[in-house]
PDB file of C-alpha atoms in Angstrom:
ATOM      1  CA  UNK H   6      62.713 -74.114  31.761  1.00  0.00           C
ATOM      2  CA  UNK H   7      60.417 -71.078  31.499  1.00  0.00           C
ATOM      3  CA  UNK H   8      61.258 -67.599  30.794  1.00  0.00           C
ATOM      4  CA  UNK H   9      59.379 -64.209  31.633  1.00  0.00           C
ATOM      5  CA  UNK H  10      59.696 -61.716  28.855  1.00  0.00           C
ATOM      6  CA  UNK H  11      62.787 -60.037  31.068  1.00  0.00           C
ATOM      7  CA  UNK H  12      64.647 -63.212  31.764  1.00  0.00           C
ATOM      8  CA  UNK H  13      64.273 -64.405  28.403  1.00  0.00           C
ATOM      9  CA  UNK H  14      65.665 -61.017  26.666  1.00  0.00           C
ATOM     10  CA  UNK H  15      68.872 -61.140  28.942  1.00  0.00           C
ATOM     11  CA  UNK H  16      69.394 -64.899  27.807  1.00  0.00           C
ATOM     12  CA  UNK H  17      68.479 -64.065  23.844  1.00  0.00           C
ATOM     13  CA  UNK H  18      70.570 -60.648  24.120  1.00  0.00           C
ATOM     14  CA  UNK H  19      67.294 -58.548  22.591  1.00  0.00           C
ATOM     15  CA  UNK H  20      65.120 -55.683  24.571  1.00  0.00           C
ATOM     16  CA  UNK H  21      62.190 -56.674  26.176  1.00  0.00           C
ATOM     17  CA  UNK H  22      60.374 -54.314  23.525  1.00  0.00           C
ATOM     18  CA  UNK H  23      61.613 -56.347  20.755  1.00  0.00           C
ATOM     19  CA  UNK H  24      59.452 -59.294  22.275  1.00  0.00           C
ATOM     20  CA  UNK H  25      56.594 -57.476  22.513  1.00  0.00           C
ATOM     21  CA  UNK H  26      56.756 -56.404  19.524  1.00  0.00           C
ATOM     22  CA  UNK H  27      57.300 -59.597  17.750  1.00  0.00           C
ATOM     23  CA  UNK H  28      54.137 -61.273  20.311  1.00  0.00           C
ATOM     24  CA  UNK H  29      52.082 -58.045  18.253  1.00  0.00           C
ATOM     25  CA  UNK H  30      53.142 -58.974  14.661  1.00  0.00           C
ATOM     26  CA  UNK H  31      52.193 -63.246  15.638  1.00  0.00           C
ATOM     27  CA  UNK H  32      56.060 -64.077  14.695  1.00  0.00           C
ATOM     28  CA  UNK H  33      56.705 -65.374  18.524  1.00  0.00           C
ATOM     29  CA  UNK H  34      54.113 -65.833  20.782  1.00  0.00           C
ATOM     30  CA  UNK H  35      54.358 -66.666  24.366  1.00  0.00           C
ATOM     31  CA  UNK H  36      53.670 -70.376  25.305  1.00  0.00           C
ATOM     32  CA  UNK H  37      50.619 -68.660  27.992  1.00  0.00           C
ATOM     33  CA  UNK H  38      50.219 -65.790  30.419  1.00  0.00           C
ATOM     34  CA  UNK H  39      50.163 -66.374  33.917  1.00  0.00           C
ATOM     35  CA  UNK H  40      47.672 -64.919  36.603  1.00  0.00           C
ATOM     36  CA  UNK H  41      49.778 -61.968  36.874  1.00  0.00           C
ATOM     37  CA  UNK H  42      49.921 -61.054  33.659  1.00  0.00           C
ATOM     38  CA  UNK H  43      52.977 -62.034  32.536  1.00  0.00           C
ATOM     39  CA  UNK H  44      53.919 -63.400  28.996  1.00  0.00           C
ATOM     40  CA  UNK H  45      55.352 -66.683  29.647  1.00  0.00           C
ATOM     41  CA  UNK H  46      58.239 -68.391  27.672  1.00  0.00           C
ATOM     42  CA  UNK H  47      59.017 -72.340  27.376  1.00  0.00           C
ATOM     43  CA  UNK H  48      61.469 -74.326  25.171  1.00  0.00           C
ATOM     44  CA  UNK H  49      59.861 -74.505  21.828  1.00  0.00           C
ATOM     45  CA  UNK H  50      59.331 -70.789  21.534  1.00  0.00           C
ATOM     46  CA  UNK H  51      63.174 -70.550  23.120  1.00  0.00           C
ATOM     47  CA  UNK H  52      64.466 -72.804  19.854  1.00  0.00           C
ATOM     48  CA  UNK H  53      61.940 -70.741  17.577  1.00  0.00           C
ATOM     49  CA  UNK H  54      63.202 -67.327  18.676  1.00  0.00           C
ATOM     50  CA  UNK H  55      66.887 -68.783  18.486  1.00  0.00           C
ATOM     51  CA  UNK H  56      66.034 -69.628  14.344  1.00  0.00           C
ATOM     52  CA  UNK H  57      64.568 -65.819  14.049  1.00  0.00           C
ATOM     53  CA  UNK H  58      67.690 -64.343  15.032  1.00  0.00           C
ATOM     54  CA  UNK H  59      69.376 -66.454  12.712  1.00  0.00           C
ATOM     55  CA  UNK H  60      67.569 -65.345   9.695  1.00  0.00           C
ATOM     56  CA  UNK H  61      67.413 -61.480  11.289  1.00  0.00           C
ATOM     57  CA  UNK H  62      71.626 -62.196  10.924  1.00  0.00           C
ATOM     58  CA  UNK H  63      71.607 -63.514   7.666  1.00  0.00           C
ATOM     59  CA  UNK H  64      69.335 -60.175   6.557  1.00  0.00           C
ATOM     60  CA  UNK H  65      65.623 -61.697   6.281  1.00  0.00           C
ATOM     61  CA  UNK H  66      62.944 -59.157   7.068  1.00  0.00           C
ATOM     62  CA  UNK H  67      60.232 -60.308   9.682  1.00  0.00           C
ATOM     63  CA  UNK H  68      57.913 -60.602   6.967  1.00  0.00           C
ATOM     64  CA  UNK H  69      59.677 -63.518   5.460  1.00  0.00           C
ATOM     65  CA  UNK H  70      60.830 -64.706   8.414  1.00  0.00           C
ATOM     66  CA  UNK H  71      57.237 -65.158   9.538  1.00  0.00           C
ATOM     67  CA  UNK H  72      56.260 -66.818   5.890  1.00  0.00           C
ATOM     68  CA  UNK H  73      59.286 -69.183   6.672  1.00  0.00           C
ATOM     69  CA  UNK H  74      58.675 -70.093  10.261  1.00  0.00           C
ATOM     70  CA  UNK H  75      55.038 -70.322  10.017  1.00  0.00           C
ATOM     71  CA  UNK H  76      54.905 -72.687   7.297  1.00  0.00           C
ATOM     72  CA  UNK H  77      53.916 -76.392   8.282  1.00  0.00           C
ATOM     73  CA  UNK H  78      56.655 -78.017   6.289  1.00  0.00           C
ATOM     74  CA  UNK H  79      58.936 -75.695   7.978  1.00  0.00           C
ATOM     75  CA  UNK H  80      61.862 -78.243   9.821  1.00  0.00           C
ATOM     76  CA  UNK H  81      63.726 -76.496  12.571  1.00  0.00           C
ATOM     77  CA  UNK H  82      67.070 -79.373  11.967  1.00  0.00           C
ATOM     78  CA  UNK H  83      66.740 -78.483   8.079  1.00  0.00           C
ATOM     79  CA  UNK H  84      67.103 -75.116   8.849  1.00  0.00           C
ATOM     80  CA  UNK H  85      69.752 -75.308  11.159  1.00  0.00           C
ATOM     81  CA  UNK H  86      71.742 -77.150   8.474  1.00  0.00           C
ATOM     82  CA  UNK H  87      71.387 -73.995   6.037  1.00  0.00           C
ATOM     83  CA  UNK H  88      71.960 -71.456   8.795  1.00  0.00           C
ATOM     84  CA  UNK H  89      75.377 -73.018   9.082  1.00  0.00           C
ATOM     85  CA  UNK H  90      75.920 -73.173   4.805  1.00  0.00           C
ATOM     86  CA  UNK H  91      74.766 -69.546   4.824  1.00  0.00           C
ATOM     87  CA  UNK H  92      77.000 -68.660   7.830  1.00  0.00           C
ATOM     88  CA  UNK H  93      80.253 -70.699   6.180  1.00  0.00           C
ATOM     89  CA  UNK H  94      79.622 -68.369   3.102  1.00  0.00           C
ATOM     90  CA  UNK H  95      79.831 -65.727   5.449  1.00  0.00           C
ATOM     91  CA  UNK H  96      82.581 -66.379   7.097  1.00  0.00           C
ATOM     92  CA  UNK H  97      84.320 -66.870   3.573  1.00  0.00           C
ATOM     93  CA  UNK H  98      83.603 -63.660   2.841  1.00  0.00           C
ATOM     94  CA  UNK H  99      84.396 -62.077   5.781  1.00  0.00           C
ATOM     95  CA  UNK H 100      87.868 -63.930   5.558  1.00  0.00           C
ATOM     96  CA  UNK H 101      88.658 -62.547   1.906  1.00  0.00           C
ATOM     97  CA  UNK H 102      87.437 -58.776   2.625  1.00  0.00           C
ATOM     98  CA  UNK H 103      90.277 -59.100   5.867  1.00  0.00           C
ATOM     99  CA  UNK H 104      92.792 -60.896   3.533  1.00  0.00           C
ATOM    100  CA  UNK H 105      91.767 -57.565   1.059  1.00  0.00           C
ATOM    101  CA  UNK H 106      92.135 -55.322   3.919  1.00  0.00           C
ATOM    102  CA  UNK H 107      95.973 -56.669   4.922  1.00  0.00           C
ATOM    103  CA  UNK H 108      96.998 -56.840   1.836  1.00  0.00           C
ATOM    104  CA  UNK H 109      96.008 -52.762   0.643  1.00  0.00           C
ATOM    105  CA  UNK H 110      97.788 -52.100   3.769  1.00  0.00           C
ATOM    106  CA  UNK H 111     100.886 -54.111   3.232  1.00  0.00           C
ATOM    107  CA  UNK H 112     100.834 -52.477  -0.649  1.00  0.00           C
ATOM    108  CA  UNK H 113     100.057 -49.077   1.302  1.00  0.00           C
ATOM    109  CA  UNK H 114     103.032 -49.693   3.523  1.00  0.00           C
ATOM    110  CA  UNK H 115     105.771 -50.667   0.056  1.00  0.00           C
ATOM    111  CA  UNK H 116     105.627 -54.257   1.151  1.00  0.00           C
ATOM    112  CA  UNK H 117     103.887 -55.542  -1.700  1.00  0.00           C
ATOM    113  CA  UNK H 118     102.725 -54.629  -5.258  1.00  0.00           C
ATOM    114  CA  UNK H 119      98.818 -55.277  -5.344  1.00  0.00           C
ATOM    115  CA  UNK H 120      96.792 -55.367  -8.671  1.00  0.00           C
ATOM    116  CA  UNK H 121      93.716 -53.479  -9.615  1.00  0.00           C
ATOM    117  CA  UNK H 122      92.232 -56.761  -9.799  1.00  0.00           C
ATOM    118  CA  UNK H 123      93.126 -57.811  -6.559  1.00  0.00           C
ATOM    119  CA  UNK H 124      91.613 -54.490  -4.897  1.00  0.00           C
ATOM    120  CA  UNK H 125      87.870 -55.266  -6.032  1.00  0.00           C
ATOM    121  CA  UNK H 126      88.271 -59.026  -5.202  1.00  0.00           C
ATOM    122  CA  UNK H 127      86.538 -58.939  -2.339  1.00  0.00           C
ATOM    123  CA  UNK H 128      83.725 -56.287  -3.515  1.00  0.00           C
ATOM    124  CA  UNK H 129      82.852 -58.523  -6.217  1.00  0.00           C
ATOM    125  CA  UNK H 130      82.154 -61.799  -4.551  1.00  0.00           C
ATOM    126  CA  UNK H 131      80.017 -60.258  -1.697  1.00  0.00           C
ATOM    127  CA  UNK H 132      78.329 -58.431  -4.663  1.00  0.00           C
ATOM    128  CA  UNK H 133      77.827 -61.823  -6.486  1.00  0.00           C
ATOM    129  CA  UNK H 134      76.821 -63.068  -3.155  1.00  0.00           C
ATOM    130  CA  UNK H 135      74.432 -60.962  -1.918  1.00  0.00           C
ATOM    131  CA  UNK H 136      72.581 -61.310  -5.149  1.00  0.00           C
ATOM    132  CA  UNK H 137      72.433 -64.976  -4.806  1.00  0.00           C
ATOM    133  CA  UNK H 138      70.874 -64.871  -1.653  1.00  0.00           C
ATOM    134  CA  UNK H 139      68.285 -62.109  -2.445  1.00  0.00           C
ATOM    135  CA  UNK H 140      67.702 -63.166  -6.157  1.00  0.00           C
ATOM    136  CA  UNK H 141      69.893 -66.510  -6.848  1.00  0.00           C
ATOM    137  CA  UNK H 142      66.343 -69.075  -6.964  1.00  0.00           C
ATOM    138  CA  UNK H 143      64.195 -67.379  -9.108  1.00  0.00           C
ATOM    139  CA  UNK H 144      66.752 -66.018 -11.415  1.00  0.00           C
ATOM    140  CA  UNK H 145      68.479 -69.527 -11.909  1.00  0.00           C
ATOM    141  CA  UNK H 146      65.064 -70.883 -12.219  1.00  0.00           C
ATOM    142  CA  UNK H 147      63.776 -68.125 -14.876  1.00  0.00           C
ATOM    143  CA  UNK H 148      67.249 -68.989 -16.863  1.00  0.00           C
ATOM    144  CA  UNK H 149      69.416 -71.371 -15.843  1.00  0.00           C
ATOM    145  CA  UNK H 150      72.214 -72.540 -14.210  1.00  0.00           C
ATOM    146  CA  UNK H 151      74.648 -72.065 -17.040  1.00  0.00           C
ATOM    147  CA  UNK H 152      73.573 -68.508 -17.780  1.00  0.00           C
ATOM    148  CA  UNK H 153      73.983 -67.131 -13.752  1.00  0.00           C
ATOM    149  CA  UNK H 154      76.914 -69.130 -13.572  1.00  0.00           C
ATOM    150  CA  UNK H 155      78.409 -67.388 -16.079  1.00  0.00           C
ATOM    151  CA  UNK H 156      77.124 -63.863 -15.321  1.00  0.00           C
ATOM    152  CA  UNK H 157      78.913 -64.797 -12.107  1.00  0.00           C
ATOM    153  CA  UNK H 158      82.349 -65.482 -13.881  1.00  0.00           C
ATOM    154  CA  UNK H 159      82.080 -62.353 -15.670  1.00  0.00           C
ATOM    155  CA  UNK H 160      81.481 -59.990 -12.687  1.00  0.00           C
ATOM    156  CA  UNK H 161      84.707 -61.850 -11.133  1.00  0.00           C
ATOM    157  CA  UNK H 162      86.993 -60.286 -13.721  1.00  0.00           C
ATOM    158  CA  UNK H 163      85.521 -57.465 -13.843  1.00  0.00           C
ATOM    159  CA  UNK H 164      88.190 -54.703 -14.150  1.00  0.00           C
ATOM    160  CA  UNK H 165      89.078 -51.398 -12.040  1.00  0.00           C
ATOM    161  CA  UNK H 166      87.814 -49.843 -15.571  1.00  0.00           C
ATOM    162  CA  UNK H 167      85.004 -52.124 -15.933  1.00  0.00           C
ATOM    163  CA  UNK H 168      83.650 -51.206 -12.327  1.00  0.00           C
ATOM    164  CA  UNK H 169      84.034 -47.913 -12.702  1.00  0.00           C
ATOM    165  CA  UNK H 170      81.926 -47.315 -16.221  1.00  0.00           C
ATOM    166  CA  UNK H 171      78.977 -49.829 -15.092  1.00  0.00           C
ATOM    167  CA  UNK H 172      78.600 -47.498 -11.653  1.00  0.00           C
ATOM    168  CA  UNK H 173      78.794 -44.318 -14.215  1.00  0.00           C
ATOM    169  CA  UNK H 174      75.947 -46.200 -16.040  1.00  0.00           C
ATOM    170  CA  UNK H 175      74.336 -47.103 -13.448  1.00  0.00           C
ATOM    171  CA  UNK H 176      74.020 -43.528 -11.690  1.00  0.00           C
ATOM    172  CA  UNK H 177      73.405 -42.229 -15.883  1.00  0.00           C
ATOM    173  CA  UNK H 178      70.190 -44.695 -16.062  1.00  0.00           C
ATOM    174  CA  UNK H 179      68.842 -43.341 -12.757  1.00  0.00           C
ATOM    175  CA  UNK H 180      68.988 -40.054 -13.894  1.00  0.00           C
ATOM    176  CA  UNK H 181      67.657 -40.442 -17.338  1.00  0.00           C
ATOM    177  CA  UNK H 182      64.828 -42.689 -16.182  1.00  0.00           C
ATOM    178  CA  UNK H 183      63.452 -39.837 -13.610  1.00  0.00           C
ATOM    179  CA  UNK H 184      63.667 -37.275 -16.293  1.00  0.00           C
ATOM    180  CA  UNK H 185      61.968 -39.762 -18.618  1.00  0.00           C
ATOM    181  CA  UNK H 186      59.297 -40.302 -16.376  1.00  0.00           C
ATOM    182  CA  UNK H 187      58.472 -36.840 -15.901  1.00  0.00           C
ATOM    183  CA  UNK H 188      57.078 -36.866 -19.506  1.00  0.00           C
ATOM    184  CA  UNK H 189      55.049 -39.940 -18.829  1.00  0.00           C
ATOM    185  CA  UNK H 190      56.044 -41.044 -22.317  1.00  0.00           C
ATOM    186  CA  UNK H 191      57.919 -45.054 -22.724  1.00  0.00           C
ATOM    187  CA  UNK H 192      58.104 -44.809 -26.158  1.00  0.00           C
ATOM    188  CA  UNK H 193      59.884 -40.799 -26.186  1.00  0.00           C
ATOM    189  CA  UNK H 194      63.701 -40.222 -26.668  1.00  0.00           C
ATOM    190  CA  UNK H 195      64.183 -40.029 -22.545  1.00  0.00           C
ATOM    191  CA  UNK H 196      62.260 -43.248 -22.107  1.00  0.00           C
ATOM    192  CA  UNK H 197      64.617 -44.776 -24.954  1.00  0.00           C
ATOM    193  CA  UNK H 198      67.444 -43.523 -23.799  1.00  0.00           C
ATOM    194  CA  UNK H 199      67.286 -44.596 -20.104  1.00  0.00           C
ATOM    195  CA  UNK H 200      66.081 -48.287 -21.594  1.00  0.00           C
ATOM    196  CA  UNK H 201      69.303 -47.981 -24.168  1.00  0.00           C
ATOM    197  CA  UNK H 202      71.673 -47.466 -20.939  1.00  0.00           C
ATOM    198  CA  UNK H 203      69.752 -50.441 -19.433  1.00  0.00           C
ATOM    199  CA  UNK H 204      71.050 -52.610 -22.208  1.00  0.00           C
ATOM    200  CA  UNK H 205      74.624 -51.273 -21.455  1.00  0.00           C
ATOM    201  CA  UNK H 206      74.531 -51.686 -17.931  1.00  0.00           C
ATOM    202  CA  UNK H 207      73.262 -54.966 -18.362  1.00  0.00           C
ATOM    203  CA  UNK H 208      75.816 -56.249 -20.640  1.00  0.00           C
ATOM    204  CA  UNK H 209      78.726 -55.943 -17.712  1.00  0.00           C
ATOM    205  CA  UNK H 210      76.733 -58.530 -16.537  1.00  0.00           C
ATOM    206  CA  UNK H 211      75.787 -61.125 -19.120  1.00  0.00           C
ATOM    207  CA  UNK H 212      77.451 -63.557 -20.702  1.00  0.00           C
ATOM    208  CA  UNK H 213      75.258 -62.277 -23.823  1.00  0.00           C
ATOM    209  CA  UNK H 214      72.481 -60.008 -24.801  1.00  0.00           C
ATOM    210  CA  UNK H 215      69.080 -61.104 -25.525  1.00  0.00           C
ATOM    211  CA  UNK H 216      66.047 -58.911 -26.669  1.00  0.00           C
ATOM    212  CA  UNK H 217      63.333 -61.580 -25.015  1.00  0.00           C
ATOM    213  CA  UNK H 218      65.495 -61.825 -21.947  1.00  0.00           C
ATOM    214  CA  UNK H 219      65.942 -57.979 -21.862  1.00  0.00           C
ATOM    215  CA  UNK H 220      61.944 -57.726 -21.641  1.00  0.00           C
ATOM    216  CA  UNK H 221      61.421 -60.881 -19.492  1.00  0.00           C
ATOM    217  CA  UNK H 222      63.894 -58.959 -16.448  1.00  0.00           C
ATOM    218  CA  UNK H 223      61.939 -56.144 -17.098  1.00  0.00           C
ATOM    219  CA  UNK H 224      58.495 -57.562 -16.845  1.00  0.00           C
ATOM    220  CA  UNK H 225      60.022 -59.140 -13.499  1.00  0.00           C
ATOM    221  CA  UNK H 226      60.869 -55.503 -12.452  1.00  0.00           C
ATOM    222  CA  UNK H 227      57.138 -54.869 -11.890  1.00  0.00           C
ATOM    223  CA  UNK H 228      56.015 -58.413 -10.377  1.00  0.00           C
ATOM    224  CA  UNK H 229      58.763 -58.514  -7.662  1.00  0.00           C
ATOM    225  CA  UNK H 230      57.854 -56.695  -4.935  1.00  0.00           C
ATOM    226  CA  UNK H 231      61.525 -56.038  -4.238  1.00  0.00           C
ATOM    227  CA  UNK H 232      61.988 -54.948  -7.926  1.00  0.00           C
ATOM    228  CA  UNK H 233      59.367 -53.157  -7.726  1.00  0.00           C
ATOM    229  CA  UNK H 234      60.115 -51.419  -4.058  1.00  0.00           C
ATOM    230  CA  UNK H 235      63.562 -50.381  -5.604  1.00  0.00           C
ATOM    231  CA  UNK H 236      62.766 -48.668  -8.550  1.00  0.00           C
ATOM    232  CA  UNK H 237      59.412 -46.684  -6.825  1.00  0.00           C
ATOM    233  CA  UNK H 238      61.241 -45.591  -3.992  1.00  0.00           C
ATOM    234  CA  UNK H 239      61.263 -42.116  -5.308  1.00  0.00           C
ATOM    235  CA  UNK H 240      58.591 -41.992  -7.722  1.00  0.00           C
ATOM    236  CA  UNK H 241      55.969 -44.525  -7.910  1.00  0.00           C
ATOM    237  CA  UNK H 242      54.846 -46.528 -11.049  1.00  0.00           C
ATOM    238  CA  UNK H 243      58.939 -46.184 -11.786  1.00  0.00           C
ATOM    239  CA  UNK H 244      58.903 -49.697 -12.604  1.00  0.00           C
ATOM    240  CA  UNK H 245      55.755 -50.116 -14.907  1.00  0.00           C
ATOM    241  CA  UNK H 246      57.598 -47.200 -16.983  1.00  0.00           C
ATOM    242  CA  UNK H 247      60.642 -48.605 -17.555  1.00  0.00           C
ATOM    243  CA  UNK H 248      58.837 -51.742 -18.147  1.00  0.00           C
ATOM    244  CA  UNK H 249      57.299 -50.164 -20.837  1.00  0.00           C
ATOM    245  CA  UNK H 250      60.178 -48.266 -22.323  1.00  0.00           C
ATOM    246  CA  UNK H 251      62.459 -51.654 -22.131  1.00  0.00           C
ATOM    247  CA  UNK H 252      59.240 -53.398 -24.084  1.00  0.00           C
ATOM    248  CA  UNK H 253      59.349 -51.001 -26.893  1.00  0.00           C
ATOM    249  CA  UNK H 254      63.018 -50.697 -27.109  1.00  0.00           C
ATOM    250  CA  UNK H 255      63.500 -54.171 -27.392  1.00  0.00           C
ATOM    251  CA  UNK H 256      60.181 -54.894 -29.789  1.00  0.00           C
ATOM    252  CA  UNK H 257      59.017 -57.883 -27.523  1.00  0.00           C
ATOM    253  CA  UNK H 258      55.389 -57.061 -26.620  1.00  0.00           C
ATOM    254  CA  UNK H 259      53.878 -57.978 -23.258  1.00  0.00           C
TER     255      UNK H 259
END
């Protein structure tokens, strides 16, 4: 079958202005345009807009969607095979926040006695998942199965104590860092500070501390665009500071 751009945003469930807009960026283009005009639809680009809205669901931006689609070793069957893995991991989180959710309420309502532990359960794994899926390849390939693995096991028993002082850190190193960067010194007793409550922070998540590791995540920090998005969101060249700051702290030169 063929599909104008109307008929084939009723079937998909998107606006007609969303497939425009994607036939601008070159992430779906129409099969042709007939005499009147009109962008034109057929299977293939059916299937390939079907696989976008996957990824859009599992949180991909165009951009990499694009990158993925585009690519001639890209297999639409592969795919579809870790669309559903992704979507099963989901679903099992999905199915421990509710199980989370009945159980506060059941503890809310004196039929049960639920631990701390219990209440961040579900927090924690999405956390641990959701860095997996933005991060889990090139951190398990920078070092290792066994270390993530057990970063992993150590965010899992995390405490109600635990959580609460690495978010205090963590709102303490964005704080110092700004005011550190005002003075536009790494090596001053700001910079050092905000790189000393790196170390902290960091240590609620590894298994162990290492100086060369310390530098190596920091160094990463500037040459990962998403890194490097997060920490110049406010001020820019954020990330090439603390770089710098971590660097000195920790002795290991670039």
């Amino acid at each position: 079958m063929e599909y104008t751009v109307q008929k084939l945003g009723r079937l998909a469930g998107i606006s007609t202005r969303t497939l425009r807009y994607y036939d601008e960026i070159g992430i779906l283009k129409p099969a042709r345009i007939n005499s009147s005009g009109y962008r034109i639809y057929g299977q293939p680009e059916v299937d390939h807009l079907q696989q976008i809205l996957f990824y859009r669901e599992l949180g991909l931006s165009l951009e990499k969607i694009k990158e993925i689609t585009t690519d001639p070793s890209f297999n639409g069957t592969e795919a579809l095979k870790e669309h559903r893995e992704k979507l099963l991991d989901k679903k099992k989180q999905l199915e421990l926040l509710i199980n989370n959710v009945e159980k506060t309420i059941a503890s809310s309502e004196g039929k049960m006695t639920m631990t701390d532990q219990e209440k961040f359960e579900g927090f924690k794994k999405k956390l641990i998942d959701d860095n997996e899926k933005q991060y889990g390849k090139e951190i398990r390939e920078k070092y290792g199965d066994d270390t993530i693995n057990q970063s992993n096991e150590k965010l899992k028993n995390m405490t109600k104590e635990d959580h609460e002082e690495v978010n205090h850190l963590a709102d303490e190193l964005k704080t110092s860092l700004a005011e550190a960067f005002k003075t536009g010194d790494p090596a001053g007793d700001l910079a050092q500070k905000a790189a000393d409550l790196h170390k902290q922070w960091l240590c609620f998540y590894w298994s162990e501390y290492s100086k060369v590791a310390h530098a190596g995540l920091a160094q990463m920090y500037v040459d990962d665009e998403r890194f490097k998005q997060h920490y110049d969101k406010d001020q820019p060249g954020t990330a090439e500071f603390l770089r710098d700051a971590i660097h000195i702290y920790t002795g290991v030169k670039k």
